[in-house]
Short mmCIF file of C-alpha atoms and ligand atoms in Angstrom, two decimals:
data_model
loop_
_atom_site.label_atom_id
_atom_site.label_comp_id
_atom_site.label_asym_id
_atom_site.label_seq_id
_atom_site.Cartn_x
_atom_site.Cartn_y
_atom_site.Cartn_z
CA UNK V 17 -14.51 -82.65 2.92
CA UNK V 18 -17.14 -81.61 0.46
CA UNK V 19 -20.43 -82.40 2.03
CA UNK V 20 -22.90 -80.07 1.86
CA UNK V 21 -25.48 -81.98 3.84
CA UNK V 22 -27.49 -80.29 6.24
CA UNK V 23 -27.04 -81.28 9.53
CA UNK V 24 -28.33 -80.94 13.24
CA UNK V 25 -26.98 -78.14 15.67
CA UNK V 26 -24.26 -80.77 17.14
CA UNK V 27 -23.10 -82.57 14.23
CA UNK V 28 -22.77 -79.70 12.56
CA UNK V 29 -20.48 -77.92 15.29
CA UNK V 30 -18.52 -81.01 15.70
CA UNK V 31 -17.32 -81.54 12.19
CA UNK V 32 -17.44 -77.79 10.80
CA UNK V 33 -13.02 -77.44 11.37
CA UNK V 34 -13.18 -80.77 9.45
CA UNK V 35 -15.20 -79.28 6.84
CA UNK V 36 -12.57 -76.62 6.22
CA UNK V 37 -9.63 -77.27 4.82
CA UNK V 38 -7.35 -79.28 7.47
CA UNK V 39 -3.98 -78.69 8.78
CA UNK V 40 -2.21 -82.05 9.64
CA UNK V 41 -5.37 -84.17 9.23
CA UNK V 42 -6.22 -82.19 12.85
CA UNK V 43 -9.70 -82.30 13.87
CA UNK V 44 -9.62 -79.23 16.25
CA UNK V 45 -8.64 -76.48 14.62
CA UNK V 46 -4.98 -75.30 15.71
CA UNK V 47 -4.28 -72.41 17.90
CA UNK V 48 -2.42 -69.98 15.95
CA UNK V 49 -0.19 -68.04 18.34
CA UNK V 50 1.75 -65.78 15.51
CA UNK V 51 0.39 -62.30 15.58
CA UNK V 52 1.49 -61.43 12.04
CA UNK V 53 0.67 -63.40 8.66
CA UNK V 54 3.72 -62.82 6.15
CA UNK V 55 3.75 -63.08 2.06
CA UNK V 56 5.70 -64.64 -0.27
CA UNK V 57 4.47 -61.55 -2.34
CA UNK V 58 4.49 -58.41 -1.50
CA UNK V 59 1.48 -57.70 -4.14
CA UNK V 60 -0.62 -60.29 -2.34
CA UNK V 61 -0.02 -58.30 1.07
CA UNK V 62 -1.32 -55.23 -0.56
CA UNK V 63 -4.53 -56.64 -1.97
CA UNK V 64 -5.17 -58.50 1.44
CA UNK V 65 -4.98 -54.93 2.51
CA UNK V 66 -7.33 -53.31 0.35
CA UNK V 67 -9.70 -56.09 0.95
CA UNK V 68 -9.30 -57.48 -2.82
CA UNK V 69 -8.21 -60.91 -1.10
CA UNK V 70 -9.44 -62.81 1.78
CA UNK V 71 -6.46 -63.38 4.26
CA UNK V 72 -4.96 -62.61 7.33
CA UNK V 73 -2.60 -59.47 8.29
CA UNK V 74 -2.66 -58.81 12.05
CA UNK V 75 -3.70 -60.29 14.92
CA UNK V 76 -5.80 -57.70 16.38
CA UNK V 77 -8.04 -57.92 13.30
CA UNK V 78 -8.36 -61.70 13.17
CA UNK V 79 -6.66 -65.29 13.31
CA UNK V 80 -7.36 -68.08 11.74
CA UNK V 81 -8.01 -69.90 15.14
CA UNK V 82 -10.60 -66.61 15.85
CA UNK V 83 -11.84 -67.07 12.42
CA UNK V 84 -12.60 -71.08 12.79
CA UNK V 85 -14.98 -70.25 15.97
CA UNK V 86 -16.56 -66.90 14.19
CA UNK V 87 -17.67 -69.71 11.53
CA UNK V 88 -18.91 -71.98 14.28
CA UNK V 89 -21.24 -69.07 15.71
CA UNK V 90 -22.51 -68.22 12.47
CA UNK V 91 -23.45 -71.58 11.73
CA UNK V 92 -24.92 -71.93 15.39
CA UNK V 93 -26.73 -68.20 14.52
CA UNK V 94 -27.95 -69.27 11.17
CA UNK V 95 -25.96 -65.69 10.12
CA UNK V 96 -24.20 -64.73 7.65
CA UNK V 97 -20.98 -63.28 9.51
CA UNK V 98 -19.51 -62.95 13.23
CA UNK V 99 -16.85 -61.08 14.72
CA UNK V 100 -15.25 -62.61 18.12
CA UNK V 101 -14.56 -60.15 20.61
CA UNK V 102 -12.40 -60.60 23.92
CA UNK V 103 -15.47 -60.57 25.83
CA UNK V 104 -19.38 -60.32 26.14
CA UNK V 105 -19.05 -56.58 26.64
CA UNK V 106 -16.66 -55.96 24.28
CA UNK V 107 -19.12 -57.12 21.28
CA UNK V 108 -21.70 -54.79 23.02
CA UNK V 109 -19.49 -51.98 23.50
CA UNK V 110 -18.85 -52.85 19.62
CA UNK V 111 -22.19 -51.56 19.00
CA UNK V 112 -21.39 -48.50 20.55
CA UNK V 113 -17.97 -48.12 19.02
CA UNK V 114 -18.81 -48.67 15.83
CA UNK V 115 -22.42 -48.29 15.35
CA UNK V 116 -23.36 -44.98 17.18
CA UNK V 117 -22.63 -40.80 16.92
CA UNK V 118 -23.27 -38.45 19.19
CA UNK V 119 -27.26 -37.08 18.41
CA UNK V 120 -28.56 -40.50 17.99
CA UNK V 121 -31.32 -42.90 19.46
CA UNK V 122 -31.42 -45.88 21.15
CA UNK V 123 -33.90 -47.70 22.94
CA UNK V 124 -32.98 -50.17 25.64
CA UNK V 125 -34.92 -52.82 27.37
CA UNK V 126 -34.66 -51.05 31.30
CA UNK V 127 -34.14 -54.93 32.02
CA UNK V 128 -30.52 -55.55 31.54
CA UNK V 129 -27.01 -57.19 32.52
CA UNK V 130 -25.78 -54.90 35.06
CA UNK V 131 -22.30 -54.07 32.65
CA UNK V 132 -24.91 -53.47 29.88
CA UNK V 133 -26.87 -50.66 31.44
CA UNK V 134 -23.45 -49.06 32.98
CA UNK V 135 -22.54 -48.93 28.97
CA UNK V 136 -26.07 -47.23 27.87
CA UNK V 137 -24.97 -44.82 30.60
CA UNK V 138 -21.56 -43.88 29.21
CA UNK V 139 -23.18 -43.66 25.85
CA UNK V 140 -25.81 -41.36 27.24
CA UNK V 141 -22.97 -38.99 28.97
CA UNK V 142 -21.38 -39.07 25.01
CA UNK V 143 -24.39 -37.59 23.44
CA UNK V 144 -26.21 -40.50 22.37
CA UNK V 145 -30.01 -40.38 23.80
CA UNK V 146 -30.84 -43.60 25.51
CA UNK V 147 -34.67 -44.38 26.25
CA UNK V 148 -34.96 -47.36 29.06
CA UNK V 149 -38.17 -49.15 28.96
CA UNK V 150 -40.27 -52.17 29.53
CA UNK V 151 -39.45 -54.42 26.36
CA UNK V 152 -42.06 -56.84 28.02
CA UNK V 153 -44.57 -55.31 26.31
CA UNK V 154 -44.08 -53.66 22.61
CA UNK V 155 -46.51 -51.04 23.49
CA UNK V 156 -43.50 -49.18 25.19
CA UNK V 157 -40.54 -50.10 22.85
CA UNK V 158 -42.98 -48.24 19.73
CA UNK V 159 -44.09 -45.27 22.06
CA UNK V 160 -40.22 -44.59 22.64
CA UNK V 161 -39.16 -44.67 19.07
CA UNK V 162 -37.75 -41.24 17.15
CA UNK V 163 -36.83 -40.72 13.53
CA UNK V 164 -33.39 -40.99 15.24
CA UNK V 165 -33.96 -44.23 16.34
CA UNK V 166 -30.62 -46.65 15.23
CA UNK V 167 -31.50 -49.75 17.13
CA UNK V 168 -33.49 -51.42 20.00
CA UNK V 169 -31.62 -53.66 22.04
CA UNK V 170 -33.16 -56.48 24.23
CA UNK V 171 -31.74 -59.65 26.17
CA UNK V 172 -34.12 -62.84 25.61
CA UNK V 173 -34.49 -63.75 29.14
CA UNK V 174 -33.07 -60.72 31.28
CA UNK V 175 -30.20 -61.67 33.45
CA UNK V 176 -31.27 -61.58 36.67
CA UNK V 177 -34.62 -61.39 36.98
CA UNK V 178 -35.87 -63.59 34.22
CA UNK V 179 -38.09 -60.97 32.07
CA UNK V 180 -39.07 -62.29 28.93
CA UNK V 181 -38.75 -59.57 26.40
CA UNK V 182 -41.68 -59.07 23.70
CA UNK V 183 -39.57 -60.73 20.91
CA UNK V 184 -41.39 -61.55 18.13
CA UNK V 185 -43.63 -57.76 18.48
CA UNK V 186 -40.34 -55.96 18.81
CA UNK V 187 -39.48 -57.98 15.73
CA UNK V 188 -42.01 -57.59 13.48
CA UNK V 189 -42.51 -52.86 14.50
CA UNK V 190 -38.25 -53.10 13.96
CA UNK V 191 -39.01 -54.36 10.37
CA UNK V 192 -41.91 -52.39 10.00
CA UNK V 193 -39.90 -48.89 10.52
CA UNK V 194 -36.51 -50.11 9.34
CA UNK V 195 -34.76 -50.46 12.70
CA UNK V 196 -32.29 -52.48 13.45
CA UNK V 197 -33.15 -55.08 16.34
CA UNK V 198 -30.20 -56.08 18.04
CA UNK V 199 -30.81 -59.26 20.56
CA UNK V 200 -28.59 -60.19 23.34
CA UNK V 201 -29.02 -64.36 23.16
CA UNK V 202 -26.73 -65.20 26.19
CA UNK V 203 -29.32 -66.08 28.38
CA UNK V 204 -31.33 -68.58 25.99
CA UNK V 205 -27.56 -69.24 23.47
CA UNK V 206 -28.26 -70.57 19.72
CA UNK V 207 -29.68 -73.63 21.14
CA UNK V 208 -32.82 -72.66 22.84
CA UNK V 209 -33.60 -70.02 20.50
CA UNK V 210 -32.31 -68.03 17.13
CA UNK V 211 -33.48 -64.40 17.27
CA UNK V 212 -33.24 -64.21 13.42
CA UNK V 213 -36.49 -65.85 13.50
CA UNK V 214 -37.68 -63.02 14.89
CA UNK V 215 -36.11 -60.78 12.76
CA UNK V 216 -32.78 -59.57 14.70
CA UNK V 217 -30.54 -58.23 11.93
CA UNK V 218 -27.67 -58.52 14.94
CA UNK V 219 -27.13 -60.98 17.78
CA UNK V 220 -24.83 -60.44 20.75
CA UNK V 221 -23.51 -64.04 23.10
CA UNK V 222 -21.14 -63.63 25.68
CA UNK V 223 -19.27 -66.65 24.77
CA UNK V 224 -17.85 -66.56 28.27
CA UNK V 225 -21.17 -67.85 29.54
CA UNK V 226 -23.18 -71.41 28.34
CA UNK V 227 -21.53 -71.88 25.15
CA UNK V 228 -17.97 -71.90 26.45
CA UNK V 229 -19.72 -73.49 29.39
CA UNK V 230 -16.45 -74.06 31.53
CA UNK V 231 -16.04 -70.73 33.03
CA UNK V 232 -11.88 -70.69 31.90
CA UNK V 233 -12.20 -68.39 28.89
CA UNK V 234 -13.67 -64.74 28.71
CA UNK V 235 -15.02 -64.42 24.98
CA UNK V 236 -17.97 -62.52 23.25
CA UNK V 237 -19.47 -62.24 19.60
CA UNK V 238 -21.72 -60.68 17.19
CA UNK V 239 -23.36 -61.87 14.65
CA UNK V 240 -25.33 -60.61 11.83
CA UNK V 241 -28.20 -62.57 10.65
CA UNK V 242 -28.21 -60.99 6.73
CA UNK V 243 -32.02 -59.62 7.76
CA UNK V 244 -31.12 -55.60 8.20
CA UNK V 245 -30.18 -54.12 5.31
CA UNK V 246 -27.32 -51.84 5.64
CA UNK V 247 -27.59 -49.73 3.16
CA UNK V 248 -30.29 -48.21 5.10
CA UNK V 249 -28.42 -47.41 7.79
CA UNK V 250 -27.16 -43.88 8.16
CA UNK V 251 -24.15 -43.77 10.24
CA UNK V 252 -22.05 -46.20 7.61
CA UNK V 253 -19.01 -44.09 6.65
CA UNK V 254 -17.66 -43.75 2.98
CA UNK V 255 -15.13 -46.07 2.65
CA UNK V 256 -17.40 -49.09 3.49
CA UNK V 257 -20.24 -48.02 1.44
CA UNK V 258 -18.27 -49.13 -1.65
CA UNK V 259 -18.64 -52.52 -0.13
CA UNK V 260 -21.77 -54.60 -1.31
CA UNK V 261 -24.87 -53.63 1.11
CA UNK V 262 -24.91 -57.46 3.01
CA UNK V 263 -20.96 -56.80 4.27
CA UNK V 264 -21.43 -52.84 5.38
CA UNK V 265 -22.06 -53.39 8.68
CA UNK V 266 -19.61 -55.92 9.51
CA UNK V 267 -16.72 -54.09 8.05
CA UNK V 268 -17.61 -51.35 9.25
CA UNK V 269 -17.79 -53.23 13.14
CA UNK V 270 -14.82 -55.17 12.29
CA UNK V 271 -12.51 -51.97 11.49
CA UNK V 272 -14.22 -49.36 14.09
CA UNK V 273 -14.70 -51.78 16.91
CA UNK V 274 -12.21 -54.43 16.45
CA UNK V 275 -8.96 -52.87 15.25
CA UNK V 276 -9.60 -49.40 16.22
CA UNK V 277 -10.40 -50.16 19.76
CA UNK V 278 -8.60 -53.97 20.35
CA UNK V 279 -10.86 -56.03 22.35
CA UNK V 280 -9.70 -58.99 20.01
CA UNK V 281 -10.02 -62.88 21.61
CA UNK V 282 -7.07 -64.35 21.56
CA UNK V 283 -6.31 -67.96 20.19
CA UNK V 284 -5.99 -69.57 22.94
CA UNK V 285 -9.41 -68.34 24.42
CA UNK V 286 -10.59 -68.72 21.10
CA UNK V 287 -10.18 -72.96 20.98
CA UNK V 288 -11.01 -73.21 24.26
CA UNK V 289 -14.63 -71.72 23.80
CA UNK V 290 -14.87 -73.68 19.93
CA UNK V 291 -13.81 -77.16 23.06
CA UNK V 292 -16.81 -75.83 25.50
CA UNK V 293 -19.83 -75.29 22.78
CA UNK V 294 -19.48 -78.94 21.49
CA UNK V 295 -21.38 -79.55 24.60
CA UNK V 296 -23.71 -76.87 24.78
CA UNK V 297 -26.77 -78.88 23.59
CA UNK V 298 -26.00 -81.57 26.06
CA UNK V 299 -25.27 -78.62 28.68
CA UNK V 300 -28.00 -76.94 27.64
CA UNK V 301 -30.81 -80.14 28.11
CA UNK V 302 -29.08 -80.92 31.56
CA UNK V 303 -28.74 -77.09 32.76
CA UNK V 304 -32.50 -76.67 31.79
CA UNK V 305 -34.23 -79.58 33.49
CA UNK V 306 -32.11 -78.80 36.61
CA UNK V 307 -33.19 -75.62 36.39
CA UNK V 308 -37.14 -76.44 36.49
CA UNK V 309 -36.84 -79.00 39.28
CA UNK V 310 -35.43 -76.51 41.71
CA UNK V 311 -37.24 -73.54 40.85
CA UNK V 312 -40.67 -76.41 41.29
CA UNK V 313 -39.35 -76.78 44.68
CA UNK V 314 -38.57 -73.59 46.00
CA UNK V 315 -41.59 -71.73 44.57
CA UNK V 316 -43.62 -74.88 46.46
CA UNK V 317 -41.90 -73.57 49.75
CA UNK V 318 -43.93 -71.55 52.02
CA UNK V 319 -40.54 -69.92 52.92
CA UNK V 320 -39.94 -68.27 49.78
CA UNK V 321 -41.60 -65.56 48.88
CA UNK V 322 -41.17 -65.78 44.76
CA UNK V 323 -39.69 -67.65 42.06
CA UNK V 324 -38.60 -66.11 38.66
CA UNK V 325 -38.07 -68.73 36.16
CA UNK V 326 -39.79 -68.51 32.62
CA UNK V 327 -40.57 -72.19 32.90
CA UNK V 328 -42.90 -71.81 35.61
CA UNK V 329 -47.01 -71.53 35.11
CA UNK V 330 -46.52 -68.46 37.40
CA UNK V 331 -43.99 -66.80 35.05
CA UNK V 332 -45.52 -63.20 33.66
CA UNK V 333 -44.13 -63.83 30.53
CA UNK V 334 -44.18 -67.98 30.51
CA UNK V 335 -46.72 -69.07 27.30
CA UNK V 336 -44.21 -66.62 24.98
CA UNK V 337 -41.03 -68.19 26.40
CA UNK V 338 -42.41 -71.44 25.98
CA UNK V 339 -43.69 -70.71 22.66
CA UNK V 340 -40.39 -68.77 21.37
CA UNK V 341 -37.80 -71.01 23.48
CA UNK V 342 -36.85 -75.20 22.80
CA UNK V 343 -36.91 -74.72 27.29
CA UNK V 344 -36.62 -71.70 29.57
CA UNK V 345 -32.92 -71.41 30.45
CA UNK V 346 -30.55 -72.65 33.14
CA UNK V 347 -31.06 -69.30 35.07
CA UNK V 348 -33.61 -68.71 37.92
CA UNK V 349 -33.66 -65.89 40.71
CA UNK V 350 -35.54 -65.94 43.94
CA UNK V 351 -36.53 -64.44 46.74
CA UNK V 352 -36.55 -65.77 50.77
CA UNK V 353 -39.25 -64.96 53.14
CA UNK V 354 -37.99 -61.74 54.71
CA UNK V 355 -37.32 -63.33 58.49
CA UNK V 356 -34.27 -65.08 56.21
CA UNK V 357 -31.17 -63.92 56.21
CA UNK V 358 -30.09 -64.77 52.04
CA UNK V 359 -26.43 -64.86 53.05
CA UNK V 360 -27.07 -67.35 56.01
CA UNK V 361 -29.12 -69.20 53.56
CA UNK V 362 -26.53 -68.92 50.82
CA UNK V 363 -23.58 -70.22 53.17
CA UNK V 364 -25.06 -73.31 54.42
CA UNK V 365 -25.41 -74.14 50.82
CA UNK V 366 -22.71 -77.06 49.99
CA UNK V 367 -22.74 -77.22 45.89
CA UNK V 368 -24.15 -73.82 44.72
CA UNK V 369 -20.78 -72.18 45.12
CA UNK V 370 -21.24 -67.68 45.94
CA UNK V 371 -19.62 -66.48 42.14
CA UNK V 372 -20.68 -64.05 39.87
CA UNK V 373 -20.52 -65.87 36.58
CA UNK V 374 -22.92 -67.85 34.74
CA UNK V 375 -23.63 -70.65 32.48
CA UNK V 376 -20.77 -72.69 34.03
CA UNK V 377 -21.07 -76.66 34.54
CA UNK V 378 -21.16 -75.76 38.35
CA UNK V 379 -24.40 -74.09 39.95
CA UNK V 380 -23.54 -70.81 40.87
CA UNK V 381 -25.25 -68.63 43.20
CA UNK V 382 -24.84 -65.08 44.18
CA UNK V 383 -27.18 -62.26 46.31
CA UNK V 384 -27.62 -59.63 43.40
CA UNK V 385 -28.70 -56.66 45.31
CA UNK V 386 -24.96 -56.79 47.41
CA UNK V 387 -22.89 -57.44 44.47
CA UNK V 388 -23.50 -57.53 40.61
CA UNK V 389 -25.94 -54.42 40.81
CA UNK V 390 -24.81 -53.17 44.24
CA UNK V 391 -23.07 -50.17 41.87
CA UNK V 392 -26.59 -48.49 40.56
CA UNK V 393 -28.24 -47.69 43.87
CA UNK V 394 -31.51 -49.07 45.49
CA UNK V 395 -33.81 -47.02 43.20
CA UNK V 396 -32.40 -47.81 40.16
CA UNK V 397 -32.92 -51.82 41.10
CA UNK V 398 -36.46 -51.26 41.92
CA UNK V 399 -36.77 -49.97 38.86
CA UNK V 400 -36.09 -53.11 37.17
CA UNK V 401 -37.59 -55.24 39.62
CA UNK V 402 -34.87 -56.32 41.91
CA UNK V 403 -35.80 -57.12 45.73
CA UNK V 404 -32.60 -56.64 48.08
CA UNK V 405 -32.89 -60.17 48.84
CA UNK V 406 -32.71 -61.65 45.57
CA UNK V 407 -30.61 -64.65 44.94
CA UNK V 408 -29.73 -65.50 41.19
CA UNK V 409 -29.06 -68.99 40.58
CA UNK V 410 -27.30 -70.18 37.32
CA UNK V 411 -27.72 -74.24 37.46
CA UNK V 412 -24.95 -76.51 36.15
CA UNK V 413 -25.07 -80.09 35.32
CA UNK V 414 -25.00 -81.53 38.62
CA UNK V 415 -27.39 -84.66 39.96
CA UNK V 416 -30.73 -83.47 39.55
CA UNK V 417 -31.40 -84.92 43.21
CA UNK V 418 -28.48 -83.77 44.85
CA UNK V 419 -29.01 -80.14 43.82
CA UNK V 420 -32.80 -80.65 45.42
CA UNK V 421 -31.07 -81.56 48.62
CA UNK V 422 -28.45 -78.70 48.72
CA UNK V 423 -30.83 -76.02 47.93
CA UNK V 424 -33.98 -77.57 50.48
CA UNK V 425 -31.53 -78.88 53.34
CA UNK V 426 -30.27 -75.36 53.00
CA UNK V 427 -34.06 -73.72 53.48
CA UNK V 428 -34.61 -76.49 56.69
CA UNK V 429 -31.21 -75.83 58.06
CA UNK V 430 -31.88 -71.70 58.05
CA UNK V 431 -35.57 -71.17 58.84
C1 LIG U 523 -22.16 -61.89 31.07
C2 LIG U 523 -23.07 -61.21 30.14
C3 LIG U 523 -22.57 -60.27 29.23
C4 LIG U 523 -21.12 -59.87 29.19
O1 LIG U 523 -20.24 -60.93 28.91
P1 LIG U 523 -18.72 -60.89 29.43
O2 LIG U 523 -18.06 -61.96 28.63
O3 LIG U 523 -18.74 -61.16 30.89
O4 LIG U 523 -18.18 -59.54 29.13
C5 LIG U 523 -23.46 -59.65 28.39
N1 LIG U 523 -24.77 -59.94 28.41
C6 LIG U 523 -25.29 -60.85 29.26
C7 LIG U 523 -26.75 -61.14 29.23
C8 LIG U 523 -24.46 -61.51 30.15
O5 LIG U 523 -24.96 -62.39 31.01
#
């Protein structure tokens, strides 16, 4: 189909398998089960090999079912390139993998996915030097910066406690000194908000979450926006830097991360996810407003003692969400008023369902301070603003007015 047309974020996910060449007149792309790609010539394999020819060899380096959802991400990122990745934390650890020797710099937001922050520690006990720190305000992320600095990494909206990261600052002092800004989008996905725009060069989605949507597939990706220029960057090794600048880093993340270290999505996982983010815009409206209307209630409740959802006028952070973000996310965390027992609460709850993922179509709920970030100790949680009562909430696509119910017949059945 030659139509180079520019179309909206759905249309343009919809059709893009269509827009490739088609196998069978199928509109999904097919799942590709064989591991190896064979040649009629043997010449062809070799300059496949060597890069000379685009193509497939072996599974653990890509698949054309992979390869079909990579394009659907990049589109979705407005990139240039994205590698798939079995899950979320295998396109982070990517960055670690690949990216990183001992000796260098990295600064972290201190507000992070619990997996994320037990990574930074690994990394710090294999000689790279990690600096935690507010990414709220810029102030910090600039004061923490060394001539050693390779990136600074930030979620959008911090998973669980909804801190809105200084986006476009970070942005703008990243391109000022060279750095590359590396943004984890999960929490917000393509939909609500494209860090390129604030100048990420590379952007991490844990597929698993809102854009697969369904909570059966683990997947994760990066992308690379085209902003950071590679050739810049010190830690690219020989063999790549014979590659033009734009495809460095990628190579580079696709040979060191992906086939050296094999946390390749398979096929199957693969279409399922490309199935789920067909949706996500329609997800994504639903998840949203949900998401308001019950964190409007509960913060309204004498019996809770705070609310943390971006889209609320109480919100530290909520004028730059709701200037950087099309709505504040389907994820809010609260606390109960301390006579109230959060697992009493949480059982007499009859839809939010006690499970640890997020961005599913059902509302999830789980007591973070027991579970998810139970590992890193009391002071470590304080430290990034987690009470031992807090309850994170991801909101499906449920009845607006039946989630109200649930979560307030909940609050009059416990206190
Ligand atoms: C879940 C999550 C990840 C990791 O994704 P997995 O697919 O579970 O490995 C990374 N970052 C954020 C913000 C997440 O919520």
């Amino acid at each position: 189909m030659n139509d180079t047309k520019h179309y909206g974020f759905t249309t343009t996910i919809l059709h893009n398998d269509r827009r490739k060449p088609i196998e069978q007149g199928s509109l999904h792309k097919p799942i590709h089960t064989s591991v190896t790609f064979g040649y009629g010539d043997a010449r062809q394999l070799a300059s496949v090999f060597q890069g000379k020819e685009p193509g497939f060899r072996y599974g653990r380096q890509g698949n054309p079912t992979v390869a079909a959802l990579e394009d659907k991400v990049t589109k979705m990122e407005d990139g240039v390139a994205t590698i798939c990745f079995a899950t979320g934390m295998g396109a982070i650890g990517a960055l670690f993998q690949a990216l990183l020797k001992a000796g260098d710099h990295i600064v972290s937001s201190s507000f992070l996915f619990g997996n994320t922050n037990s990574l930074w520690n690994t990394a710090a006990g294999q000689g790279v030097d990690v600096s935690f720190v507010d990414a709220t305000d810029v102030a910090n992320v600039e004061a923490a910066l060394k001539p050693n600095t390779r990136f600074v990494f930030v979620e959008t909206i911090a998973n669980p406690r909804t801190q809105v990261a200084d986006l476009a600052r970070i942005g703008a002092l990243c391109r000022e000194r060279g750095v590359l800004f590396v943004v984890d989008n999960t929490m917000t996905t393509p939909y609500l908000f494209r860090p390129k725009n604030v100048g990420a060069g590379l952007v991490v989605n844990a597929l698993t979450k809102s854009i697969a949507g369904h909570g059966i597939a683990l997947g994760g990706a990066l992308t690379d926006t085209g902003l950071f220029d590679w050739a810049a960057y010190p830690n690219i090794a020989p063999n790549f830097r014979k590659l033009a600048p734009g495809a460095q880093g990628m190579a580079q993340v696709r040979a060191k991360a992906l086939r050296d270290f094999g946390a390749s999505l398979g096929p199957e996982a693969a279409h399922h996810i490309a199935v789920g983010a067909e949706t996500l815009a329609l997800r994504m409206e639903r998840t949203c407003a949900n998401a308001l209307a019950l964190a409007t209630m509960l913060e309204a409740d004498e019996r809770v003692a705070a609310v943390h959802y971006p889209g609320l006028a109480s919100h530290p952070q909520h004028q730059i969400a709701s200037e950087l973000f099309r709505a504040p996310g389907s994820l809010f965390s609260f606390e109960l008023r301390e006579d109230i027992d959060c697992f009493d609460y949480l059982n007499r709850l009859k839809l939010g369902i006690p499970a640890s993922n997020l961005g599913d179509t059902r509302t999830l709920v789980i007591p973070v301070a027991h579970t998810i970030f139970f590992e890193m100790g009391a002071e470590r949680r304080a430290s990034m603003g987690i009470a031992e009562s807090l309850i994170r909430v991801s909101v499906g696509i449920e009845d607006t007015a039946d989630l109200l119910d649930d979560f307030g017949g909940a609050l009059n059945a416990t206190a």
